[in-house]
Amino acid sequence: MSVSVRLRNSPINSPKSSPCTSPRFLHKHPRSPAARRSIMPVVVIHGGAAVVSPDKVQLKLEGVKRAANIGYEVLQSSNGTALDAVEAAVKVMEDDPVFNAGFGASLTLTEKIELDALIMEGTRMKAGAVAGVSKVANPVTLSRHIMEKSEHVLMIGDGAHKFADEVGMPATKPEALVTEYACERLNYFKSFMTAVNSGMGKSSDHDTVGAVAVDSAGHVACATSTGGITAKQEGRVGDSPCVGSGGFADDFIGAVSTTGHGEAIMRVCLARHITGLMQQGMKAQEAAVAGLEYMKNRVQGYGGVVVVSNKGDIGVHFTTECMAWAYRKGSVVHYGIQPDDDLTEDGSSDSSPL
Ligand code: GLY
């Protein structure tokens, strides 16, 4: 009788010859020297997919350019990471009343502030998010604290406020975040519709702000922040704080931040959908277009996205009338707000805070 014995170190059991470790199945980790050789750090910003009234166009453009410059400077600083860059960029827009996030956020039908935000990093795919908060001026920073200092991903309302207090974030009075423009917008919507129930399709306000970045080590991150849709019902949470909908980051692929009709974005998991298309081989721009087309055709939803691949390939696209966007590469800032815009200017002199 012959017995066949597989020796411990026989070729068939050796890790070197396992099918799973065959070179065919090995992905290069994005941090490997070969993978990061040619990455030029970049941060890409959006200031919300929406209809933008002519008097706000310039203000929005200035705001996204400022955010792109500040994010870029963080990336250039000695220890600046993609995660630091997206947080810094989104904070700039949360503090700027022209955007629907933080100070100046849209109001609920009952005239309340309820803010949502998300931050995610692509190395360990850690994420932090908040929904329905009203007592923090920078929900993106609270999201980062949740990601780094709690066991959780998403916190809401008063629990999130308590956590903000525990980590030493100063409490803000909700009224301090309300602007005259947000009240005007609410009154306008109230006069003839309630936003969420009226099928906020192409022609309404979605706003939201967001940023994606890749740093020179090939790490990616995303951040998104919003007051949600004007005249939303109290307690309504949109896509922005939901991983895979409002944003997604994976160092093996890239990062996405979304804006638009939250109910539609959530139903197609837009940010994860776009990274899935990139995983199948699409470039960032192609995937941005295909993802938004899918959302339009499948659930009749409109919006916009900014995308960056782990190699620094950029995508910017929107299916609404406007979306302010900007990114800086080297000393040049690219920006736009109408479809097909690609304006440029020297960004090296503009990084002053508001
Ligand atoms: N996309 C933001 C929201 O619908 O809340």
Coordinates of C-alpha atoms and ligand atoms in Angstrom, one line a residue:
M1 CA 0.0 0.0 0.0
S2 CA 1.4 3.4 -0.8
V3 CA 0.6 6.4 1.4
S4 CA 1.0 9.8 0.1
V5 CA 2.2 12.3 2.7
R6 CA 2.2 16.0 2.2
L7 CA 5.2 17.4 3.9
R8 CA 4.9 20.6 5.9
N9 CA 7.3 22.4 3.6
S10 CA 6.4 20.7 0.4
P11 CA 5.9 23.0 -2.5
I12 CA 2.1 22.6 -2.3
N13 CA 1.9 23.9 1.3
S14 CA 4.6 26.5 1.1
P15 CA 3.2 30.0 1.2
K16 CA 5.3 30.8 -1.9
S17 CA 3.4 28.4 -4.1
S18 CA -0.1 29.0 -2.6
P19 CA -2.6 30.0 -5.3
C20 CA -3.5 33.0 -3.1
T21 CA 0.0 34.3 -3.0
S22 CA 0.7 33.8 -6.7
P23 CA 1.8 37.1 -8.2
R24 CA -1.4 37.1 -10.3
F25 CA -3.5 37.6 -7.1
L26 CA -1.2 40.0 -5.3
H27 CA -2.3 43.6 -5.3
K28 CA 0.4 46.2 -4.8
H29 CA -0.3 48.0 -1.6
P30 CA -0.8 51.7 -2.5
R31 CA 1.9 52.6 0.0
S32 CA 4.6 50.5 -1.6
P33 CA 7.4 52.6 -3.1
A34 CA 6.5 51.4 -6.6
A35 CA 2.9 52.4 -6.2
R36 CA 3.6 55.9 -4.8
R37 CA 6.4 56.9 -7.1
S38 CA 4.5 59.3 -9.3
I39 CA 1.7 60.6 -7.0
M40 CA 1.3 64.4 -7.0
P41 CA -0.8 65.3 -4.0
V42 CA -4.2 66.9 -4.8
V43 CA -7.3 68.0 -3.0
V44 CA -10.5 68.4 -4.9
I45 CA -13.4 70.5 -3.5
H46 CA -17.1 70.9 -4.2
G47 CA -19.4 73.5 -2.8
G48 CA -22.7 71.7 -3.6
A49 CA -24.7 70.7 -6.7
A50 CA -27.5 73.2 -7.0
V51 CA -29.1 76.1 -8.8
V52 CA -26.9 79.1 -7.8
S53 CA -28.4 82.5 -8.0
P54 CA -26.2 85.0 -9.9
D55 CA -25.3 87.0 -6.8
K56 CA -23.8 83.9 -5.2
V57 CA -21.7 82.6 -8.1
Q58 CA -18.6 84.7 -7.3
L59 CA -18.9 84.1 -3.5
K60 CA -19.1 80.3 -4.1
L61 CA -16.2 80.3 -6.5
E62 CA -14.1 82.3 -4.0
G63 CA -15.0 79.9 -1.2
V64 CA -14.1 76.7 -3.1
K65 CA -10.8 78.2 -4.3
R66 CA -10.0 79.2 -0.7
A67 CA -10.8 75.7 0.5
A68 CA -8.7 74.2 -2.3
N69 CA -5.7 76.4 -1.4
I70 CA -5.9 75.7 2.3
G71 CA -6.3 71.9 1.7
Y72 CA -3.3 72.0 -0.6
E73 CA -1.2 73.9 1.9
V74 CA -2.0 71.2 4.5
L75 CA -0.9 68.5 2.0
Q76 CA 2.3 70.4 1.4
S77 CA 3.2 70.9 5.0
S78 CA 5.6 68.4 6.6
N79 CA 3.2 65.9 8.1
G80 CA 0.1 66.9 6.2
T81 CA -2.1 63.9 5.3
A82 CA -5.0 63.5 2.9
L83 CA -7.2 63.3 6.1
D84 CA -5.9 66.6 7.5
A85 CA -6.4 68.2 4.1
V86 CA -10.1 67.2 3.7
E87 CA -10.9 68.2 7.2
A88 CA -9.2 71.6 6.8
A89 CA -10.9 72.3 3.5
V90 CA -14.4 71.4 4.7
K91 CA -13.9 73.5 7.8
V92 CA -13.2 76.5 5.6
M93 CA -16.6 76.0 3.9
E94 CA -18.5 75.2 7.1
D95 CA -17.3 78.6 8.4
D96 CA -18.3 80.4 5.2
P97 CA -22.0 81.5 5.2
V98 CA -22.4 81.2 1.4
F99 CA -22.4 77.4 1.7
N100 CA -25.0 75.0 3.1
A101 CA -22.9 73.5 6.0
G102 CA -22.0 74.7 9.5
F103 CA -22.7 78.5 9.7
G104 CA -25.3 79.3 7.1
A105 CA -26.7 75.8 6.8
S106 CA -30.2 75.2 5.4
L107 CA -33.1 75.0 7.9
T108 CA -35.7 72.4 8.6
L109 CA -39.4 73.2 7.9
T110 CA -39.6 74.1 11.6
E111 CA -36.7 76.5 11.3
K112 CA -34.2 74.3 13.1
I113 CA -30.5 73.6 12.3
E114 CA -29.8 69.8 11.9
L115 CA -26.3 69.2 10.5
D116 CA -24.9 66.0 9.0
A117 CA -21.2 65.2 8.2
L118 CA -18.8 62.4 7.4
I119 CA -15.1 61.9 7.3
M120 CA -13.3 58.7 6.1
E121 CA -9.7 57.7 5.5
G122 CA -8.7 55.0 3.0
T123 CA -5.8 53.2 4.8
R124 CA -7.8 51.3 7.4
M125 CA -11.2 52.6 6.0
K126 CA -12.0 54.2 9.3
A127 CA -14.9 56.6 9.3
G128 CA -16.7 59.0 11.7
A129 CA -20.0 60.8 11.1
V130 CA -22.7 62.9 12.8
A131 CA -26.4 63.4 12.0
G132 CA -28.9 65.9 13.3
V133 CA -26.4 68.0 15.3
S134 CA -27.0 71.7 16.0
K135 CA -24.5 72.7 18.7
V136 CA -21.3 72.3 16.9
A137 CA -19.9 74.8 14.3
N138 CA -17.7 72.2 12.6
P139 CA -19.4 68.9 12.3
V140 CA -16.5 67.6 10.2
T141 CA -14.2 67.9 13.2
L142 CA -16.6 66.2 15.5
S143 CA -16.8 63.4 12.9
R144 CA -13.1 63.1 13.0
H145 CA -13.1 62.9 16.9
I146 CA -15.8 60.1 16.6
M147 CA -13.6 58.3 14.1
E148 CA -10.4 58.6 16.2
K149 CA -11.7 58.6 19.8
S150 CA -14.8 56.4 19.9
E151 CA -15.7 52.9 19.1
H152 CA -18.4 54.1 16.7
V153 CA -18.9 55.4 13.2
L154 CA -22.1 57.5 13.4
M155 CA -23.5 59.5 16.3
I156 CA -26.7 61.6 16.3
G157 CA -28.3 64.6 18.1
D158 CA -27.8 64.9 21.8
G159 CA -25.5 61.9 22.1
A160 CA -23.2 63.5 19.6
H161 CA -23.4 66.8 21.5
K162 CA -22.4 65.0 24.7
F163 CA -19.5 63.4 22.9
A164 CA -18.4 66.8 21.5
D165 CA -18.3 68.1 25.1
E166 CA -16.3 65.1 26.3
V167 CA -13.6 65.7 23.6
G168 CA -13.5 69.4 24.5
M169 CA -15.2 70.9 21.5
P170 CA -16.8 74.2 22.3
A171 CA -20.6 74.2 22.3
T172 CA -22.3 76.7 19.9
K173 CA -25.8 78.0 20.2
P174 CA -27.9 76.7 17.3
E175 CA -29.1 80.2 16.6
A176 CA -25.5 81.3 16.0
L177 CA -25.4 79.1 12.9
V178 CA -28.5 80.6 11.4
T179 CA -28.0 83.3 8.7
E180 CA -30.5 85.7 7.1
Y181 CA -29.9 84.0 3.7
A182 CA -30.9 80.6 5.2
C183 CA -34.1 82.1 6.5
E184 CA -34.9 83.7 3.1
R185 CA -34.3 80.3 1.4
L186 CA -36.7 78.6 3.9
N187 CA -39.4 81.2 3.4
Y188 CA -39.0 80.9 -0.4
F189 CA -39.5 77.1 -0.2
K190 CA -42.3 77.3 2.3
S191 CA -44.2 79.7 0.1
F192 CA -44.9 77.1 -2.5
M193 CA -43.4 73.7 -1.6
T194 CA -41.9 71.4 1.0
A195 CA -38.6 70.4 -0.5
V196 CA -38.3 66.7 0.2
N197 CA -41.9 65.9 -0.7
S198 CA -41.9 67.9 -3.9
G199 CA -39.5 65.6 -5.7
M200 CA -36.5 67.9 -5.4
G201 CA -35.2 66.9 -8.8
K202 CA -33.0 69.0 -11.0
S203 CA -33.9 72.5 -10.2
S204 CA -33.7 72.9 -6.4
D205 CA -31.1 73.5 -3.7
H206 CA -29.0 70.6 -2.6
D207 CA -25.8 72.4 -1.8
T208 CA -23.6 70.5 0.7
V209 CA -19.8 70.8 0.7
G210 CA -17.1 68.2 0.3
A211 CA -13.5 67.4 -0.4
V212 CA -11.4 64.4 -1.5
A213 CA -7.6 64.2 -1.4
V214 CA -4.6 62.0 -2.1
D215 CA -1.3 62.6 -0.4
S216 CA 2.2 61.9 -1.6
A217 CA 2.1 58.5 0.2
G218 CA -0.9 57.5 -1.8
H219 CA -3.4 57.7 1.1
V220 CA -6.8 59.0 0.2
A221 CA -9.6 60.6 2.3
C222 CA -13.0 62.2 1.9
A223 CA -15.1 64.6 3.9
T224 CA -18.7 65.8 3.4
S225 CA -20.8 68.3 5.4
T226 CA -24.3 69.7 5.0
G227 CA -27.4 71.3 6.5
G228 CA -29.4 68.9 4.3
I229 CA -32.3 70.0 2.1
T230 CA -34.0 73.3 2.9
A231 CA -37.4 72.7 4.5
K232 CA -36.7 69.1 5.3
Q233 CA -38.7 67.4 8.0
E234 CA -37.2 67.4 11.5
G235 CA -35.2 64.2 12.0
R236 CA -34.7 63.7 8.3
V237 CA -31.1 62.5 7.6
G238 CA -29.7 62.6 4.1
D239 CA -26.8 60.8 2.4
S240 CA -24.0 63.0 3.6
P241 CA -23.2 61.1 6.9
C242 CA -23.7 57.6 5.3
V243 CA -20.5 55.7 4.4
G244 CA -20.8 54.7 0.7
S245 CA -23.5 57.4 0.0
G246 CA -22.1 60.8 1.1
G247 CA -18.5 59.7 0.7
F248 CA -16.2 56.7 0.5
A249 CA -12.4 56.3 0.8
D250 CA -10.3 53.2 0.1
D251 CA -6.5 53.5 -0.5
F252 CA -6.8 50.6 -3.0
I253 CA -9.1 52.6 -5.2
G254 CA -9.6 56.3 -4.4
A255 CA -12.1 58.6 -2.7
V256 CA -15.4 60.2 -3.5
S257 CA -17.5 63.0 -1.9
T258 CA -21.1 63.5 -3.2
T259 CA -23.7 66.2 -3.2
G260 CA -27.3 66.3 -4.5
H261 CA -30.6 64.8 -3.7
G262 CA -29.8 62.7 -0.6
E263 CA -32.7 60.3 -0.9
A264 CA -31.6 59.3 -4.5
I265 CA -27.9 59.2 -3.5
M266 CA -28.6 56.8 -0.6
R267 CA -30.7 54.5 -2.8
V268 CA -27.8 54.0 -5.2
C269 CA -25.0 54.2 -2.7
L270 CA -23.4 56.7 -5.1
A271 CA -19.9 57.1 -3.6
R272 CA -19.4 53.3 -3.3
H273 CA -21.0 52.8 -6.7
I274 CA -18.4 55.1 -8.3
T275 CA -15.4 53.5 -6.6
G276 CA -16.8 50.1 -7.7
L277 CA -16.7 51.4 -11.3
M278 CA -13.1 52.5 -10.7
Q279 CA -12.3 49.1 -9.3
Q280 CA -13.5 47.7 -12.6
G281 CA -11.0 49.9 -14.5
M282 CA -12.7 53.2 -15.1
K283 CA -10.8 56.4 -14.8
A284 CA -12.1 58.8 -12.1
Q285 CA -13.8 61.1 -14.6
E286 CA -15.5 58.3 -16.5
A287 CA -16.7 56.8 -13.2
A288 CA -18.0 60.1 -12.0
V289 CA -20.1 60.5 -15.2
A290 CA -21.3 56.9 -15.2
G291 CA -22.3 57.0 -11.5
L292 CA -24.4 60.1 -11.9
E293 CA -26.0 58.8 -15.1
Y294 CA -26.9 55.6 -13.3
M295 CA -28.5 57.6 -10.5
K296 CA -30.4 59.8 -13.0
N297 CA -31.7 56.8 -15.0
R298 CA -32.3 54.4 -12.2
V299 CA -33.9 56.6 -9.5
Q300 CA -34.4 60.0 -11.3
G301 CA -31.9 61.7 -9.0
Y302 CA -29.6 64.6 -9.7
G303 CA -26.3 65.6 -8.0
G304 CA -22.6 66.1 -8.3
V305 CA -19.4 64.4 -7.2
V306 CA -15.7 65.0 -6.8
V307 CA -13.4 62.0 -7.1
V308 CA -9.7 61.2 -6.8
S309 CA -8.0 57.9 -7.5
N310 CA -5.1 56.7 -5.4
K311 CA -2.8 57.8 -8.3
G312 CA -4.1 61.3 -8.3
D313 CA -6.4 61.0 -11.2
I314 CA -9.3 63.5 -10.8
G315 CA -13.0 63.4 -11.6
V316 CA -15.5 66.3 -11.3
H317 CA -19.1 66.0 -12.6
F318 CA -22.6 67.2 -11.9
T319 CA -26.1 66.7 -13.4
T320 CA -27.6 69.8 -11.7
E321 CA -27.5 73.2 -13.2
C322 CA -24.4 74.3 -11.3
M323 CA -21.7 73.0 -8.9
A324 CA -18.9 75.1 -7.6
W325 CA -15.7 73.0 -7.6
A326 CA -11.9 73.6 -7.4
Y327 CA -8.6 71.8 -7.1
R328 CA -5.0 72.9 -7.0
K329 CA -2.1 71.2 -8.6
G330 CA 1.3 72.9 -8.1
S331 CA 0.6 76.6 -8.1
V332 CA -2.4 76.5 -10.4
V333 CA -6.0 76.4 -9.1
H334 CA -8.6 74.9 -11.5
Y335 CA -12.2 75.8 -10.8
G336 CA -15.6 76.2 -12.3
I337 CA -19.4 76.3 -11.6
Q338 CA -21.1 75.8 -15.0
P339 CA -20.9 72.5 -17.0
D340 CA -17.6 72.4 -19.0
D341 CA -16.0 75.2 -17.0
D342 CA -12.2 74.8 -16.4
L343 CA -11.0 78.1 -15.4
T344 CA -7.5 78.5 -13.9
E345 CA -5.6 81.0 -11.8
D346 CA -2.4 81.2 -9.8
G347 CA -3.3 80.0 -6.3
S348 CA 0.0 80.7 -4.5
S349 CA -1.2 84.0 -3.1
D350 CA -4.7 83.0 -1.9
S351 CA -5.0 81.0 1.3
S352 CA -6.1 83.6 3.7
P353 CA -8.9 82.6 6.1
L354 CA -12.3 84.3 5.7
Ligands
GLY1 N1 -27.0 65.7 -0.1 C1 -27.4 66.3 1.0 C2 -28.7 65.9 1.5 O1 -29.5 65.5 0.8 O2 -28.9 66.0 2.7

